[in-house]
Coordinates of C-alpha atoms in Angstrom, one line a residue:
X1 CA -19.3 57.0 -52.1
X2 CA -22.4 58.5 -51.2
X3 CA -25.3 59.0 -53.8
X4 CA -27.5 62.0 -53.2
X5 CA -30.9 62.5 -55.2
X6 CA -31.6 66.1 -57.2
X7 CA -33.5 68.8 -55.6
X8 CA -35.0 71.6 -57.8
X9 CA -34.8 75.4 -56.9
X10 CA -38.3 75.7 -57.4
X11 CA -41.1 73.6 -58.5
X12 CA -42.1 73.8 -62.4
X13 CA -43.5 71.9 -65.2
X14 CA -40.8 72.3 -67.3
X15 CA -38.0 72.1 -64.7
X16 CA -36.5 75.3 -65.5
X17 CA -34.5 77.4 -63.2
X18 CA -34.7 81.2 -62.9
X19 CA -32.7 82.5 -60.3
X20 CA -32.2 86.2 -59.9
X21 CA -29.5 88.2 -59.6
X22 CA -26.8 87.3 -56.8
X23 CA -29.6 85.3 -54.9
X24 CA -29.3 81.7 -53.9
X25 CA -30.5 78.6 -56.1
X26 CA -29.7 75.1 -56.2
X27 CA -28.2 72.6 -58.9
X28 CA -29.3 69.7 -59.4
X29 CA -26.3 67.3 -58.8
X30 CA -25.9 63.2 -59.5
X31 CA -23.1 62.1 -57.7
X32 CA -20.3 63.9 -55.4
X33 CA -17.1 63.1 -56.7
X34 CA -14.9 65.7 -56.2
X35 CA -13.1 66.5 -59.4
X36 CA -16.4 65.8 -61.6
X37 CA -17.7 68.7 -64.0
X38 CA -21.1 69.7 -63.4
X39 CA -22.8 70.8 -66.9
X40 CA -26.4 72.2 -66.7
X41 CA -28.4 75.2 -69.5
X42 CA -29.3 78.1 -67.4
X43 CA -32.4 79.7 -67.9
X44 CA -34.0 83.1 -66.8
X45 CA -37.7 81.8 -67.7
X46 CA -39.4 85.6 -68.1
X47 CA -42.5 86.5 -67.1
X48 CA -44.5 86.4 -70.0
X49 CA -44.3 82.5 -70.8
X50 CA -40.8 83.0 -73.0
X51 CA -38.2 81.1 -71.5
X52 CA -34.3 83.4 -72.6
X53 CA -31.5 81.2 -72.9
X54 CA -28.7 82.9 -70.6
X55 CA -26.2 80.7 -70.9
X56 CA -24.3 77.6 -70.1
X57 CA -21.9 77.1 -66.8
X58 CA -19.3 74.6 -65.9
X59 CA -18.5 74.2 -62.3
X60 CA -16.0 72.5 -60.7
X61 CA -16.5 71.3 -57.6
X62 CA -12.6 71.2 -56.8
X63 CA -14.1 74.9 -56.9
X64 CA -16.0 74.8 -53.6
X65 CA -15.0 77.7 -51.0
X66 CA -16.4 75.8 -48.3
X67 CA -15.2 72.7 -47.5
X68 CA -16.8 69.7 -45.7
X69 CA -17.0 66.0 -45.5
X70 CA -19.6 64.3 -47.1
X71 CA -21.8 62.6 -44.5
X72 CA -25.2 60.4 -44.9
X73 CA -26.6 62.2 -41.9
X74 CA -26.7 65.8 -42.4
X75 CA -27.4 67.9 -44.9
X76 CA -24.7 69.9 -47.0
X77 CA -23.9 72.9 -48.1
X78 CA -21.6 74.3 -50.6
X79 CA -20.7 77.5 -51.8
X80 CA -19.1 77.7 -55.3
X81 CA -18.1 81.0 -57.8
X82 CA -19.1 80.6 -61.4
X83 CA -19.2 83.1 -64.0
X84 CA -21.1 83.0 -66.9
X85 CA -20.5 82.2 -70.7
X86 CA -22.9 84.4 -72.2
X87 CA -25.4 86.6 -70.6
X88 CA -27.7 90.2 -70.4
X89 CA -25.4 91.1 -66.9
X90 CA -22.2 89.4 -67.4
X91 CA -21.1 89.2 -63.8
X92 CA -19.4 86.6 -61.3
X93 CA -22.7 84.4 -59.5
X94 CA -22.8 83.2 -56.3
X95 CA -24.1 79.7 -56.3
X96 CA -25.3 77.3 -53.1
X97 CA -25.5 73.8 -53.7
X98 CA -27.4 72.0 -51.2
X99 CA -27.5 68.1 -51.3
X100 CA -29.9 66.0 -50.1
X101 CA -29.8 62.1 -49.2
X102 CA -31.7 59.5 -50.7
X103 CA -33.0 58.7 -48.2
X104 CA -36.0 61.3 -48.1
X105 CA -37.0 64.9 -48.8
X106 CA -35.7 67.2 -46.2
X107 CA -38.6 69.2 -43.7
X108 CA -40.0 72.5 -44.5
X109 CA -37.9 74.8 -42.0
X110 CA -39.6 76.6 -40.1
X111 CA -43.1 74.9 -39.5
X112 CA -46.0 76.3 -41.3
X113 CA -47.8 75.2 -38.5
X114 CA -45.9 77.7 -36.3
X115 CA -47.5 81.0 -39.0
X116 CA -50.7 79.4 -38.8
X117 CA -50.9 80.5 -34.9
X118 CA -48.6 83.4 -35.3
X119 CA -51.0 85.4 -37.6
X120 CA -54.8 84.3 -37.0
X121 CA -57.3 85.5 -39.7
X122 CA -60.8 87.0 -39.4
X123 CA -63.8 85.5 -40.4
X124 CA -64.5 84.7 -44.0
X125 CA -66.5 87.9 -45.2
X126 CA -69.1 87.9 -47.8
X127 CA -68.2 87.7 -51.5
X128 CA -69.8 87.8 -54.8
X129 CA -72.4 85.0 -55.4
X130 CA -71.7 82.6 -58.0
X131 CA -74.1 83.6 -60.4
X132 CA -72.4 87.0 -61.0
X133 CA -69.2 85.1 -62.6
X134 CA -68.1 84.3 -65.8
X135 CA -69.1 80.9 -67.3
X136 CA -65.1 80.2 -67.1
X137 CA -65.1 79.8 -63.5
X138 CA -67.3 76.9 -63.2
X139 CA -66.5 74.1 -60.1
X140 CA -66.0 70.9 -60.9
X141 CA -67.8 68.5 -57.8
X142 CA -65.1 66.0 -57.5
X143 CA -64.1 64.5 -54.4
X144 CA -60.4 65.2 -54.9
X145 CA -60.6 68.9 -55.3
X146 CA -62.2 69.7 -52.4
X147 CA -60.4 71.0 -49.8
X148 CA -60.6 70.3 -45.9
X149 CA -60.0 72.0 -43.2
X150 CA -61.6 71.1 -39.5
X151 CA -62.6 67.8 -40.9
X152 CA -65.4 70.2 -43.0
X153 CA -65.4 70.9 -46.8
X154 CA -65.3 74.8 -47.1
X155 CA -63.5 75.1 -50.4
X156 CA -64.2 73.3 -53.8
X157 CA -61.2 73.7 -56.1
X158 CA -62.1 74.8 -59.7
X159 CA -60.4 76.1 -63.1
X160 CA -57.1 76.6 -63.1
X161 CA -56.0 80.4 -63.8
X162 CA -53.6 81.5 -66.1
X163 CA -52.5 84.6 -63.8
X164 CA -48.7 83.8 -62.7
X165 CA -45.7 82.3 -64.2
X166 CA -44.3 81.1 -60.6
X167 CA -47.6 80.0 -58.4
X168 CA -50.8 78.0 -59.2
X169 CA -53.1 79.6 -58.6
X170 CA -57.3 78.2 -59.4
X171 CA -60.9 79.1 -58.7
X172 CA -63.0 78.3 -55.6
X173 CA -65.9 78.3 -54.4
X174 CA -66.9 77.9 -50.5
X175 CA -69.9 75.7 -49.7
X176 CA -72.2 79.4 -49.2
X177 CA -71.8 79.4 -52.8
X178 CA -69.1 82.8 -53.4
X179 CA -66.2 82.4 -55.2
X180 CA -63.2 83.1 -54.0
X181 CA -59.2 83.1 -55.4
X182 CA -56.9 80.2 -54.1
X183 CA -52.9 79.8 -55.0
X184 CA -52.2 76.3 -54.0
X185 CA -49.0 75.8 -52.4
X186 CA -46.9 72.2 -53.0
X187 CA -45.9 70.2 -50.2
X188 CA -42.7 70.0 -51.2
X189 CA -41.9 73.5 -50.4
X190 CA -38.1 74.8 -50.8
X191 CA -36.9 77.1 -48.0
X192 CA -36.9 80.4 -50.5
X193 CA -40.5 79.5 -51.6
X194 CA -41.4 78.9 -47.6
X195 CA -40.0 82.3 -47.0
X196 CA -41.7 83.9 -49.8
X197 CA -45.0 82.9 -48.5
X198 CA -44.8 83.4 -44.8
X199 CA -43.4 87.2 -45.9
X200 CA -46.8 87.5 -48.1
X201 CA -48.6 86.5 -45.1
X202 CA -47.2 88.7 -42.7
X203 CA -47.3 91.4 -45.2
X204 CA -51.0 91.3 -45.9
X205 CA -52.1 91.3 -42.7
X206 CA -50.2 94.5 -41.7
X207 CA -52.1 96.6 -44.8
X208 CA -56.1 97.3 -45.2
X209 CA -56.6 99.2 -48.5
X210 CA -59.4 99.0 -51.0
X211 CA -56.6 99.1 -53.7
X212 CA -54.9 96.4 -52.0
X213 CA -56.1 92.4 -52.6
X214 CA -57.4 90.8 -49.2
X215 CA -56.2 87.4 -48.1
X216 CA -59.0 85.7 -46.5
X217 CA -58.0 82.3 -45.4
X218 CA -55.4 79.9 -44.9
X219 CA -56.3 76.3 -45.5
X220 CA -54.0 73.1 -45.1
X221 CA -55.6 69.9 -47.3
X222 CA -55.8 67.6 -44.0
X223 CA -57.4 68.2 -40.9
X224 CA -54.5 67.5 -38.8
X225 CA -51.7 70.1 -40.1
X226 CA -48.3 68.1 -41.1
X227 CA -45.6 68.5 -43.2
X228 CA -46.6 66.6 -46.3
X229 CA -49.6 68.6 -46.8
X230 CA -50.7 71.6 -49.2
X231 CA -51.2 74.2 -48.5
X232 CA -53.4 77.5 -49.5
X233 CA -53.7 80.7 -49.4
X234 CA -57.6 82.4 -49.8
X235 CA -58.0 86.0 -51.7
X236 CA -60.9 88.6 -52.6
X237 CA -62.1 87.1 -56.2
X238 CA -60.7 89.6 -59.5
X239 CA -61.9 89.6 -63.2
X240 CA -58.6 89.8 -64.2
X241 CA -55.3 91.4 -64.3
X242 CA -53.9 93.9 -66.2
X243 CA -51.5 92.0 -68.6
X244 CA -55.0 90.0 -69.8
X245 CA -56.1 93.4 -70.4
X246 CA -53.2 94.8 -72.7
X247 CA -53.6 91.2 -74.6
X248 CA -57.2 91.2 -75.5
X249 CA -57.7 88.0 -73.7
X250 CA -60.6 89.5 -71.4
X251 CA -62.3 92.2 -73.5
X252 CA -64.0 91.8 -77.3
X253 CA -61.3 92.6 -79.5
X254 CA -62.8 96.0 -82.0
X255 CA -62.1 95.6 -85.6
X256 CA -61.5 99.4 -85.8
X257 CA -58.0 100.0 -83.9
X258 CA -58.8 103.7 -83.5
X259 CA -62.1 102.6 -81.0
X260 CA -60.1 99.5 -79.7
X261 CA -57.3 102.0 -78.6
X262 CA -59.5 104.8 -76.7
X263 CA -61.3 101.3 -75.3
X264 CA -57.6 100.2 -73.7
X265 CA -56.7 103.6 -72.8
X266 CA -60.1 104.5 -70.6
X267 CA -59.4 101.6 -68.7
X268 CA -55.4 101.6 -68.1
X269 CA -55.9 105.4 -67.3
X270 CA -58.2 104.0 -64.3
X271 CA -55.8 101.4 -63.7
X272 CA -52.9 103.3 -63.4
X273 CA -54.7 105.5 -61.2
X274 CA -56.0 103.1 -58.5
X275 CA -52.1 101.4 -59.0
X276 CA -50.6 105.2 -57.9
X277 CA -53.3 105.1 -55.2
X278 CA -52.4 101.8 -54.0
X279 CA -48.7 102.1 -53.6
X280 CA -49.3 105.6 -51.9
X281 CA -50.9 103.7 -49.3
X282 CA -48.1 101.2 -48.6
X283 CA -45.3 103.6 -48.9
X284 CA -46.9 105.9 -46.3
X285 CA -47.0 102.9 -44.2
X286 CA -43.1 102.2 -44.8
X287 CA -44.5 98.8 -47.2
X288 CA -42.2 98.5 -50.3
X289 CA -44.0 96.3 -52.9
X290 CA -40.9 95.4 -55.1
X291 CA -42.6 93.5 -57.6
X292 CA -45.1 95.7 -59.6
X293 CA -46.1 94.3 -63.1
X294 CA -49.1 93.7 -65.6
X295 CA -49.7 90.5 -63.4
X296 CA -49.4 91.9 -60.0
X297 CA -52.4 94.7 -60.7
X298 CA -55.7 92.6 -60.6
X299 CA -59.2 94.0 -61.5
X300 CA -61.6 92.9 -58.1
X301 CA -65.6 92.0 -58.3
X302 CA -66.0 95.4 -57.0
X303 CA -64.6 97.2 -59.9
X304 CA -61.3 98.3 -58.4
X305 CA -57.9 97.6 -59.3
X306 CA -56.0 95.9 -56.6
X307 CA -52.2 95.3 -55.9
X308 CA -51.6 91.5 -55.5
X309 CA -48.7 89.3 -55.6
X310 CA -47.1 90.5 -51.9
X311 CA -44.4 87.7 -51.7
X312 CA -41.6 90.0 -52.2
X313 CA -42.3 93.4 -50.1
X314 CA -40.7 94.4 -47.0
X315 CA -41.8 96.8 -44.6
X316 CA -38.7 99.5 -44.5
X317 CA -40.4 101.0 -41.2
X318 CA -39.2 97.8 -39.6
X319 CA -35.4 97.7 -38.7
X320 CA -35.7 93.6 -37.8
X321 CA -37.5 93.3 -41.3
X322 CA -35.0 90.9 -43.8
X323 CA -35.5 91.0 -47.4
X324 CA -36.3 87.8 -48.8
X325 CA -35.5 86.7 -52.1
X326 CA -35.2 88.8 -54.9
X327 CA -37.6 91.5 -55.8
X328 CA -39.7 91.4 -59.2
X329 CA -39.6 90.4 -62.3
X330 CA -35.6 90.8 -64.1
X331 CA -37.6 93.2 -67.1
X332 CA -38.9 95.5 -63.9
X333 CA -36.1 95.6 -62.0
X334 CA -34.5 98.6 -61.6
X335 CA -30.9 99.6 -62.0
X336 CA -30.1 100.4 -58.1
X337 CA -31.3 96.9 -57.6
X338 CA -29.2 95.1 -60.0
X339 CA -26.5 97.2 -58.6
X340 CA -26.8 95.0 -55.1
X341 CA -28.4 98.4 -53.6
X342 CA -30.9 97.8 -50.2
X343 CA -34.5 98.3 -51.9
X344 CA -36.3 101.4 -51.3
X345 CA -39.7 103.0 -52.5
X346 CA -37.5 104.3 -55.7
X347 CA -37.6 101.1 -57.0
X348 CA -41.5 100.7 -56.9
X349 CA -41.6 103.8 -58.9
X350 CA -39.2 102.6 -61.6
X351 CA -41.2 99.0 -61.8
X352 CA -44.1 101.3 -62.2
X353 CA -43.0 103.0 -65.0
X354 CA -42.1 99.7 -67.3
X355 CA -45.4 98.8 -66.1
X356 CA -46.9 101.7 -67.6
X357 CA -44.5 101.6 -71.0
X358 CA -45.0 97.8 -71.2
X359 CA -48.9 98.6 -71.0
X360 CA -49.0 100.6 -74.1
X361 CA -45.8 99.2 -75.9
X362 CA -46.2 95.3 -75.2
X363 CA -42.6 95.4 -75.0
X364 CA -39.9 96.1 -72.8
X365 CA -37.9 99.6 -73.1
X366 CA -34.5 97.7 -71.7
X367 CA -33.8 93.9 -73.2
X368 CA -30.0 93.5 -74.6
X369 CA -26.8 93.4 -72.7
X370 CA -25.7 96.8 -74.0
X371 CA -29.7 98.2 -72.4
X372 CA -27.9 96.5 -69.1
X373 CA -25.2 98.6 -69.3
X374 CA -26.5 101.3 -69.7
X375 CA -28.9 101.0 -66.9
X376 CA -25.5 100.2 -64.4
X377 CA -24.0 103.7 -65.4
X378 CA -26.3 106.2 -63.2
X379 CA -24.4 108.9 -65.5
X380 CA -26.0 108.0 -68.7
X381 CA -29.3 109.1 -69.8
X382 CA -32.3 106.8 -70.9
X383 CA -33.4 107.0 -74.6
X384 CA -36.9 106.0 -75.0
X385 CA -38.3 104.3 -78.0
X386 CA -42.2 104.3 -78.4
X387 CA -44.0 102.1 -81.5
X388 CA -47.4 102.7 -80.6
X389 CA -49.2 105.9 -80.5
X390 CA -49.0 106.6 -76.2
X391 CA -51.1 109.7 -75.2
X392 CA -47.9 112.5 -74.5
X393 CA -48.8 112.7 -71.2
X394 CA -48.3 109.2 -70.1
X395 CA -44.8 109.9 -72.0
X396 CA -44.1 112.2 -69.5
X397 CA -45.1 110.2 -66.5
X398 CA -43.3 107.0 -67.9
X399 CA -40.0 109.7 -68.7
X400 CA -40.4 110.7 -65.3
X401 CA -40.3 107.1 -63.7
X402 CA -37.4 105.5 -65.8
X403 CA -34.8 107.5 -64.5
X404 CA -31.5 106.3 -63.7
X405 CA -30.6 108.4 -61.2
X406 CA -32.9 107.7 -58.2
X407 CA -32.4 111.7 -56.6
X408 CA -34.3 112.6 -60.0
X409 CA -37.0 109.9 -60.2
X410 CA -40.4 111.1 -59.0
X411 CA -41.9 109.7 -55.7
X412 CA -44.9 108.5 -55.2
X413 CA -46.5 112.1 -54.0
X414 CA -45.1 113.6 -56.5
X415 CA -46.4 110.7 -58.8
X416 CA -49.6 110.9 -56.9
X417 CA -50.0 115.2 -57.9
X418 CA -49.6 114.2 -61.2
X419 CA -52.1 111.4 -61.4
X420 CA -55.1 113.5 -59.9
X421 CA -54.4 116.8 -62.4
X422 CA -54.8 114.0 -65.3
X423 CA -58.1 113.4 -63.7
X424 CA -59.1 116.8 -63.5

């Protein structure tokens, strides 16, 4: 019998799954006998460090649909149905189990090398000077967290930010002294994670907004560029983002609430603004961002908010384009796309909209299985519950957005109207 060694879906401290809805993940597996039971706790590990328990599944893999001989040369994969036990979209999941030998980790398909000439960058550009940063975003001078490239030190790896549930990413600063934003990549990239990146790539260099992040650089660890080594990805520096915002972690927390509100409210009014302004830009130029949340709207040195976190958009002007993975965040998702629908700009705006809800509520307006339901049903109407005190005109925008029925959701020009009469 042949023993193959586990390979995780994606790389995490506390070895937690999340795979999205009808997308591909992997199980980890011990050995491959063909009756055994393979027991493992599902988890749908949410956005804002809370990990929901979904469920437990039991898969047979007398169940496999596809059927092959186990071989010690070639990689294998399996496709399996499992439903499961308790969940918020109960539902029949497609699963693919890929094995791997013990022999070794399998190669990152296709080559990162290949992107690298595909899609040269410009020059690094001028940034903020070190000075003008926050004592939190000090450099450590260690030899190990300096990155190479060229055989020459141009990056020096600092604190680690607390900005994204799914990537590391850290401070940086390059050897003129600017800091810079840098989401280290593991060697030991999966194939969904490989595609996820090379999509952010190609993405970025397609758009050139002020209300869009920059990427700056790519950087591999070693000179020469091989498998086995990191890689990273160089952005415009920000403050921060928007969910550090809503959670007092960046601002001084006012004793009064009253003066503590109009404080958050100033500044989500201008980020929601520069947000609308942003995605108006990439869906005139056919760019659907499909993950828009707290986390993906950053604050830049130069005092505008900035889209980030491009891993998941697809340019709908190009007929070639293929999604990759799943869009967003399951608490932004909207219902068309838990419905298996193609993604379209109507789902920015509904992503938007919990966004804007989540901003002022620090809570989600749909959480339980019978929310999910209701969401599935493009008859029913949405019932909005509000705790906090939200200005009524941001009731109507967020009314507007989290509609079920896509034909009555508001676009972004019409989104875009209502933003600039607020202003005036």
């Amino acid at each position: 019998m042949t023993s193959f060694s586990p390979f995780y879906w994606r790389s995490s401290t506390k070895k937690t799954c999340s795979p999205a809805w009808n997308e591909t993940f992997f199980l980890t597996l011990s050995h491959t006998k063909q009756e055994e039971e393979i027991s493992f706790s599902f988890y749908d590990q949410c956005m804002f460090k809370k990990d929901l328990y979904l469920g437990k599944w039991v898969i047979k893999l007398s169940e496999i649909i596809a059927k092959e001989k186990f071989e010690e040369t070639r990689q294998l994969t399996y496709e399996c149905a499992a439903k499961r036990t308790m969940s918020l979209v109960p539902a029949t999941f497609t699963v693919s189990m890929v094995f791997y030998e013990n022999k070794g980790q399998p190669e990152i398909r296709p080559s990162l090398k290949n992107l690298i000439k595909e899609t040269p960058l410009p020059p690094l550009p001028a940034l903020p000077r070190s000075n003008t940063l926050e004592s939190d975003m000090t450099v450590p001078s260690k030899e190990d967290n300096q990155i190479y490239i060229r055989g020459k030190k141009l990056y020096v790896l600092g604190a680690k930010l607390d900005i994204s549930d799914c990537w590391d990413f850290k401070s940086a600063k390059t050897k003129e002294e600017n800091f810079v934003i840098v989401k280290v990549v593991p060697p030991a990239i999966m194939n969904d994670e490989y595609l996820l990146i090379s999509n952010e790539i190609k993405i970025l260099n397609k758009i050139d907004s002020p209300y869009c992040v920059k990427l700056i650089d790519r950087v591999f660890e070693k000179e020469q560029l091989i498998e086995d080594s990191p890689f990273y990805l160089i952005y415009d520096p920000f403050r921060h983002n928007l969910f550090q915002l809503v959670h007092k972690k960046i601002h001084k927390v006012f004793k009064n609430q009253e003066k503590h509100h109009v404080f958050l409210t100033k500044h989500l009014s201008r980020a929601f603004e520069v947000t609308v302004n942003g995605l108006h830009y990439l869906h005139n130029n056919y760019i659907c961002h499909r993950n828009i949340t707290p986390k993906s709207i950053w604050l830049g040195y130069d005092g505008i908010w900035k889209l980030s976190c491009f891993e998941h958009a697809v340019d709908l002007g190009d007929e070639k384009e293929k999604e990759v993975a799943f869009p967003g965040q399951f608490e932004f998702r909207a219902p068309e796309v838990l419905s298996g629908k193609k993604s379209s700009f109507s789902m920015d705006m509904w992503s938007f909209g919990v966004t804007v809800y989540y901003c002022f509520e620090k809570g989600f307006p749909f959480q339980t299985e019978n929310d999910i339901q209701i969401l599935l049903n493009p008859e029913n109407d949405v019932v909005l519950n509000y705790v906090s005190d939200i200005p009524p005109i941001y009731k109507e925008m967020i009314s507007s957005l989290i509609l079920v029925d896509v034909h009555k959701r508001w676009n972004i020009d019409h989104l875009l109207k209502f933003v600039n009469k607020m202003k005036n």
